């Protein structure tokens, strides 16, 4: 038996001005997609923006349904848009923001698994720019940092 240990590295920005312009723009695009969030049940609006390898930015927002388990998170909506429009083009980065600014919008387990498979499908890590509380932003180089031992067969 061996004791193993996992350590994750991530960045936290407390000042938006320090964020490279390109990612400030990605966060802004995620912010813009909040307008299209359909969340009458939770009233919790989430927006995501994906930077693609071809330079395009695609967006998604959470889409709820009265049959609650069918609710789609912003992250999975954005990745479904990306995969539908550009199945051969890898996403490089994703920004995730919420309308409630006092919270971190950490992707749920289901989204982590979908982001994980998208990375593996393209052989390309997806950098995550995640809204933290009170104007902070957390950056993870790969969803593998948030989902070690993702499922694959
Ligand atoms: N939600 C997202 O879209 N992304 C997240 O990272 C967290 C949760 C959505 C799902 C649901 O529509 C609402 O937020 C409340 O859970």
PDB file of C-alpha atoms and ligand atoms in Angstrom:
ATOM      1  CA  UNK A   1       0.000   0.000   0.000  1.00  0.00           C
ATOM      2  CA  UNK A   2       1.233   3.468  -0.833  1.00  0.00           C
ATOM      3  CA  UNK A   3      -0.125   6.749   0.393  1.00  0.00           C
ATOM      4  CA  UNK A   4      -0.629   9.089  -2.576  1.00  0.00           C
ATOM      5  CA  UNK A   5      -1.168  12.820  -2.623  1.00  0.00           C
ATOM      6  CA  UNK A   6      -2.738  15.201  -5.130  1.00  0.00           C
ATOM      7  CA  UNK A   7      -1.777  18.856  -5.263  1.00  0.00           C
ATOM      8  CA  UNK A   8      -3.438  21.372  -7.570  1.00  0.00           C
ATOM      9  CA  UNK A   9      -2.026  24.640  -8.783  1.00  0.00           C
ATOM     10  CA  UNK A  10      -4.265  27.512  -9.740  1.00  0.00           C
ATOM     11  CA  UNK A  11      -4.186  31.271 -10.036  1.00  0.00           C
ATOM     12  CA  UNK A  12      -6.419  33.731  -8.259  1.00  0.00           C
ATOM     13  CA  UNK A  13      -6.760  37.264  -9.553  1.00  0.00           C
ATOM     14  CA  UNK A  14      -8.171  39.801  -7.138  1.00  0.00           C
ATOM     15  CA  UNK A  15      -7.760  42.646  -9.548  1.00  0.00           C
ATOM     16  CA  UNK A  16      -9.352  42.429 -12.995  1.00  0.00           C
ATOM     17  CA  UNK A  17      -6.792  44.865 -14.396  1.00  0.00           C
ATOM     18  CA  UNK A  18      -4.109  42.183 -13.960  1.00  0.00           C
ATOM     19  CA  UNK A  19      -5.949  39.742 -16.206  1.00  0.00           C
ATOM     20  CA  UNK A  20      -4.565  39.595 -19.772  1.00  0.00           C
ATOM     21  CA  UNK A  21      -6.862  41.500 -22.112  1.00  0.00           C
ATOM     22  CA  UNK A  22      -7.794  38.427 -24.124  1.00  0.00           C
ATOM     23  CA  UNK A  23      -9.258  36.705 -21.052  1.00  0.00           C
ATOM     24  CA  UNK A  24     -10.925  39.846 -19.773  1.00  0.00           C
ATOM     25  CA  UNK A  25     -12.692  39.831 -23.141  1.00  0.00           C
ATOM     26  CA  UNK A  26     -13.621  36.157 -22.725  1.00  0.00           C
ATOM     27  CA  UNK A  27     -15.070  36.918 -19.280  1.00  0.00           C
ATOM     28  CA  UNK A  28     -17.001  39.826 -20.798  1.00  0.00           C
ATOM     29  CA  UNK A  29     -18.471  37.561 -23.466  1.00  0.00           C
ATOM     30  CA  UNK A  30     -19.565  35.101 -20.749  1.00  0.00           C
ATOM     31  CA  UNK A  31     -21.105  38.059 -18.918  1.00  0.00           C
ATOM     32  CA  UNK A  32     -22.973  39.038 -22.089  1.00  0.00           C
ATOM     33  CA  UNK A  33     -24.502  35.600 -22.425  1.00  0.00           C
ATOM     34  CA  UNK A  34     -26.165  35.950 -19.005  1.00  0.00           C
ATOM     35  CA  UNK A  35     -28.900  37.845 -20.865  1.00  0.00           C
ATOM     36  CA  UNK A  36     -29.880  34.617 -22.615  1.00  0.00           C
ATOM     37  CA  UNK A  37     -29.934  32.468 -19.482  1.00  0.00           C
ATOM     38  CA  UNK A  38     -33.336  30.832 -18.938  1.00  0.00           C
ATOM     39  CA  UNK A  39     -33.507  30.173 -15.210  1.00  0.00           C
ATOM     40  CA  UNK A  40     -37.074  30.800 -13.986  1.00  0.00           C
ATOM     41  CA  UNK A  41     -36.842  28.010 -11.396  1.00  0.00           C
ATOM     42  CA  UNK A  42     -33.537  28.706  -9.664  1.00  0.00           C
ATOM     43  CA  UNK A  43     -33.269  32.374 -10.628  1.00  0.00           C
ATOM     44  CA  UNK A  44     -29.547  31.581 -10.768  1.00  0.00           C
ATOM     45  CA  UNK A  45     -28.168  32.870 -14.059  1.00  0.00           C
ATOM     46  CA  UNK A  46     -24.896  31.529 -15.435  1.00  0.00           C
ATOM     47  CA  UNK A  47     -23.012  32.418 -18.616  1.00  0.00           C
ATOM     48  CA  UNK A  48     -20.058  30.764 -20.316  1.00  0.00           C
ATOM     49  CA  UNK A  49     -17.803  31.696 -23.224  1.00  0.00           C
ATOM     50  CA  UNK A  50     -15.463  29.349 -25.061  1.00  0.00           C
ATOM     51  CA  UNK A  51     -12.379  30.409 -26.986  1.00  0.00           C
ATOM     52  CA  UNK A  52     -11.904  28.083 -29.957  1.00  0.00           C
ATOM     53  CA  UNK A  53      -8.645  27.179 -31.686  1.00  0.00           C
ATOM     54  CA  UNK A  54      -9.846  29.057 -34.794  1.00  0.00           C
ATOM     55  CA  UNK A  55     -10.092  32.261 -32.751  1.00  0.00           C
ATOM     56  CA  UNK A  56     -13.871  32.329 -32.495  1.00  0.00           C
ATOM     57  CA  UNK A  57     -15.611  32.839 -29.182  1.00  0.00           C
ATOM     58  CA  UNK A  58     -18.817  30.861 -28.648  1.00  0.00           C
ATOM     59  CA  UNK A  59     -21.186  31.393 -25.755  1.00  0.00           C
ATOM     60  CA  UNK A  60     -23.775  29.492 -23.758  1.00  0.00           C
ATOM     61  CA  UNK A  61     -26.017  30.048 -20.767  1.00  0.00           C
ATOM     62  CA  UNK A  62     -27.977  27.800 -18.443  1.00  0.00           C
ATOM     63  CA  UNK A  63     -31.291  26.576 -19.834  1.00  0.00           C
ATOM     64  CA  UNK A  64     -33.726  25.227 -17.273  1.00  0.00           C
ATOM     65  CA  UNK A  65     -36.838  23.102 -17.575  1.00  0.00           C
ATOM     66  CA  UNK A  66     -39.807  22.358 -15.310  1.00  0.00           C
ATOM     67  CA  UNK A  67     -38.536  18.775 -15.313  1.00  0.00           C
ATOM     68  CA  UNK A  68     -35.580  19.811 -13.162  1.00  0.00           C
ATOM     69  CA  UNK A  69     -33.092  17.060 -14.041  1.00  0.00           C
ATOM     70  CA  UNK A  70     -33.239  18.264 -17.635  1.00  0.00           C
ATOM     71  CA  UNK A  71     -31.726  21.644 -16.753  1.00  0.00           C
ATOM     72  CA  UNK A  72     -28.603  22.388 -18.762  1.00  0.00           C
ATOM     73  CA  UNK A  73     -25.705  24.276 -17.263  1.00  0.00           C
ATOM     74  CA  UNK A  74     -24.059  27.148 -19.132  1.00  0.00           C
ATOM     75  CA  UNK A  75     -20.806  25.197 -19.530  1.00  0.00           C
ATOM     76  CA  UNK A  76     -22.444  22.219 -21.222  1.00  0.00           C
ATOM     77  CA  UNK A  77     -24.605  24.491 -23.390  1.00  0.00           C
ATOM     78  CA  UNK A  78     -21.496  26.336 -24.613  1.00  0.00           C
ATOM     79  CA  UNK A  79     -19.631  23.100 -25.308  1.00  0.00           C
ATOM     80  CA  UNK A  80     -22.624  21.662 -27.160  1.00  0.00           C
ATOM     81  CA  UNK A  81     -22.692  24.774 -29.364  1.00  0.00           C
ATOM     82  CA  UNK A  82     -18.933  24.395 -29.973  1.00  0.00           C
ATOM     83  CA  UNK A  83     -19.153  20.674 -30.802  1.00  0.00           C
ATOM     84  CA  UNK A  84     -22.194  21.197 -33.053  1.00  0.00           C
ATOM     85  CA  UNK A  85     -20.643  24.023 -35.066  1.00  0.00           C
ATOM     86  CA  UNK A  86     -17.012  22.889 -35.065  1.00  0.00           C
ATOM     87  CA  UNK A  87     -16.643  19.194 -34.228  1.00  0.00           C
ATOM     88  CA  UNK A  88     -12.999  19.184 -35.345  1.00  0.00           C
ATOM     89  CA  UNK A  89     -11.877  22.380 -33.630  1.00  0.00           C
ATOM     90  CA  UNK A  90     -10.588  22.292 -30.064  1.00  0.00           C
ATOM     91  CA  UNK A  91     -11.788  24.657 -27.383  1.00  0.00           C
ATOM     92  CA  UNK A  92      -8.802  26.317 -25.685  1.00  0.00           C
ATOM     93  CA  UNK A  93     -10.341  28.219 -22.808  1.00  0.00           C
ATOM     94  CA  UNK A  94     -13.679  28.749 -21.113  1.00  0.00           C
ATOM     95  CA  UNK A  95     -14.882  31.627 -18.938  1.00  0.00           C
ATOM     96  CA  UNK A  96     -17.723  31.004 -16.477  1.00  0.00           C
ATOM     97  CA  UNK A  97     -19.621  33.763 -14.695  1.00  0.00           C
ATOM     98  CA  UNK A  98     -22.824  34.157 -12.716  1.00  0.00           C
ATOM     99  CA  UNK A  99     -25.222  37.025 -12.163  1.00  0.00           C
ATOM    100  CA  UNK A 100     -24.682  36.732  -8.407  1.00  0.00           C
ATOM    101  CA  UNK A 101     -21.279  38.253  -7.857  1.00  0.00           C
ATOM    102  CA  UNK A 102     -20.699  37.165  -4.266  1.00  0.00           C
ATOM    103  CA  UNK A 103     -20.227  33.520  -5.256  1.00  0.00           C
ATOM    104  CA  UNK A 104     -17.711  31.341  -7.004  1.00  0.00           C
ATOM    105  CA  UNK A 105     -19.287  29.665 -10.047  1.00  0.00           C
ATOM    106  CA  UNK A 106     -17.463  26.398  -9.853  1.00  0.00           C
ATOM    107  CA  UNK A 107     -18.552  23.935 -12.563  1.00  0.00           C
ATOM    108  CA  UNK A 108     -20.751  21.103 -11.281  1.00  0.00           C
ATOM    109  CA  UNK A 109     -19.592  17.496 -11.405  1.00  0.00           C
ATOM    110  CA  UNK A 110     -21.515  16.705 -14.595  1.00  0.00           C
ATOM    111  CA  UNK A 111     -19.960  19.667 -16.406  1.00  0.00           C
ATOM    112  CA  UNK A 112     -16.502  18.722 -15.173  1.00  0.00           C
ATOM    113  CA  UNK A 113     -16.912  15.286 -16.721  1.00  0.00           C
ATOM    114  CA  UNK A 114     -18.120  16.787 -20.035  1.00  0.00           C
ATOM    115  CA  UNK A 115     -15.273  19.310 -20.136  1.00  0.00           C
ATOM    116  CA  UNK A 116     -12.890  16.445 -19.287  1.00  0.00           C
ATOM    117  CA  UNK A 117     -14.088  14.347 -22.221  1.00  0.00           C
ATOM    118  CA  UNK A 118     -13.931  17.347 -24.563  1.00  0.00           C
ATOM    119  CA  UNK A 119     -10.280  17.823 -23.589  1.00  0.00           C
ATOM    120  CA  UNK A 120      -9.508  14.178 -24.238  1.00  0.00           C
ATOM    121  CA  UNK A 121     -11.430  14.106 -27.530  1.00  0.00           C
ATOM    122  CA  UNK A 122      -9.248  16.897 -28.907  1.00  0.00           C
ATOM    123  CA  UNK A 123      -6.061  16.125 -26.970  1.00  0.00           C
ATOM    124  CA  UNK A 124      -6.113  19.736 -25.795  1.00  0.00           C
ATOM    125  CA  UNK A 125      -6.420  21.177 -22.292  1.00  0.00           C
ATOM    126  CA  UNK A 126      -9.129  23.762 -21.738  1.00  0.00           C
ATOM    127  CA  UNK A 127      -8.084  26.563 -19.434  1.00  0.00           C
ATOM    128  CA  UNK A 128     -10.898  27.563 -17.070  1.00  0.00           C
ATOM    129  CA  UNK A 129     -11.468  31.190 -16.052  1.00  0.00           C
ATOM    130  CA  UNK A 130     -13.952  30.939 -13.216  1.00  0.00           C
ATOM    131  CA  UNK A 131     -15.747  33.744 -11.424  1.00  0.00           C
ATOM    132  CA  UNK A 132     -14.716  33.810  -7.771  1.00  0.00           C
ATOM    133  CA  UNK A 133     -16.455  35.808  -5.039  1.00  0.00           C
ATOM    134  CA  UNK A 134     -16.336  39.603  -5.090  1.00  0.00           C
ATOM    135  CA  UNK A 135     -14.724  40.244  -8.452  1.00  0.00           C
ATOM    136  CA  UNK A 136     -11.984  37.629  -8.067  1.00  0.00           C
ATOM    137  CA  UNK A 137     -11.213  35.155 -10.855  1.00  0.00           C
ATOM    138  CA  UNK A 138      -9.773  31.668 -10.465  1.00  0.00           C
ATOM    139  CA  UNK A 139      -7.786  30.083 -13.300  1.00  0.00           C
ATOM    140  CA  UNK A 140      -7.285  26.353 -13.711  1.00  0.00           C
ATOM    141  CA  UNK A 141      -5.084  25.035 -16.512  1.00  0.00           C
ATOM    142  CA  UNK A 142      -7.274  22.017 -17.041  1.00  0.00           C
ATOM    143  CA  UNK A 143     -10.485  20.556 -15.683  1.00  0.00           C
ATOM    144  CA  UNK A 144      -8.305  17.609 -14.634  1.00  0.00           C
ATOM    145  CA  UNK A 145      -7.285  19.813 -11.706  1.00  0.00           C
ATOM    146  CA  UNK A 146     -10.922  19.928 -10.588  1.00  0.00           C
ATOM    147  CA  UNK A 147     -11.756  16.372 -11.631  1.00  0.00           C
ATOM    148  CA  UNK A 148      -8.875  14.037 -11.002  1.00  0.00           C
ATOM    149  CA  UNK A 149      -9.526  10.505 -12.233  1.00  0.00           C
ATOM    150  CA  UNK A 150     -12.213  11.528 -14.752  1.00  0.00           C
ATOM    151  CA  UNK A 151     -14.184   8.593 -16.125  1.00  0.00           C
ATOM    152  CA  UNK A 152     -13.073   7.023 -19.401  1.00  0.00           C
ATOM    153  CA  UNK A 153     -13.448   3.607 -21.017  1.00  0.00           C
TER     154      UNK A 153
HETATM  155  N1  LIG B   1     -25.416  26.176 -13.155  1.00  0.00           N
HETATM  156  C1  LIG B   1     -24.637  26.407 -14.261  1.00  0.00           C
HETATM  157  O1  LIG B   1     -25.144  26.715 -15.353  1.00  0.00           O
HETATM  158  N2  LIG B   1     -23.293  26.293 -14.133  1.00  0.00           N
HETATM  159  C2  LIG B   1     -22.639  26.079 -12.968  1.00  0.00           C
HETATM  160  O2  LIG B   1     -21.418  26.036 -12.944  1.00  0.00           O
HETATM  161  C3  LIG B   1     -23.397  25.903 -11.727  1.00  0.00           C
HETATM  162  C4  LIG B   1     -24.871  25.782 -11.889  1.00  0.00           C
HETATM  163  C5  LIG B   1     -26.863  26.347 -13.287  1.00  0.00           C
HETATM  164  C6  LIG B   1     -27.677  25.086 -13.257  1.00  0.00           C
HETATM  165  C7  LIG B   1     -29.028  25.619 -12.813  1.00  0.00           C
HETATM  166  O3  LIG B   1     -29.723  26.132 -13.952  1.00  0.00           O
HETATM  167  C8  LIG B   1     -28.681  26.809 -11.927  1.00  0.00           C
HETATM  168  O4  LIG B   1     -27.339  27.145 -12.228  1.00  0.00           O
HETATM  169  C9  LIG B   1     -28.816  26.516 -10.439  1.00  0.00           C
HETATM  170  O5  LIG B   1     -28.126  25.378 -10.092  1.00  0.00           O
END
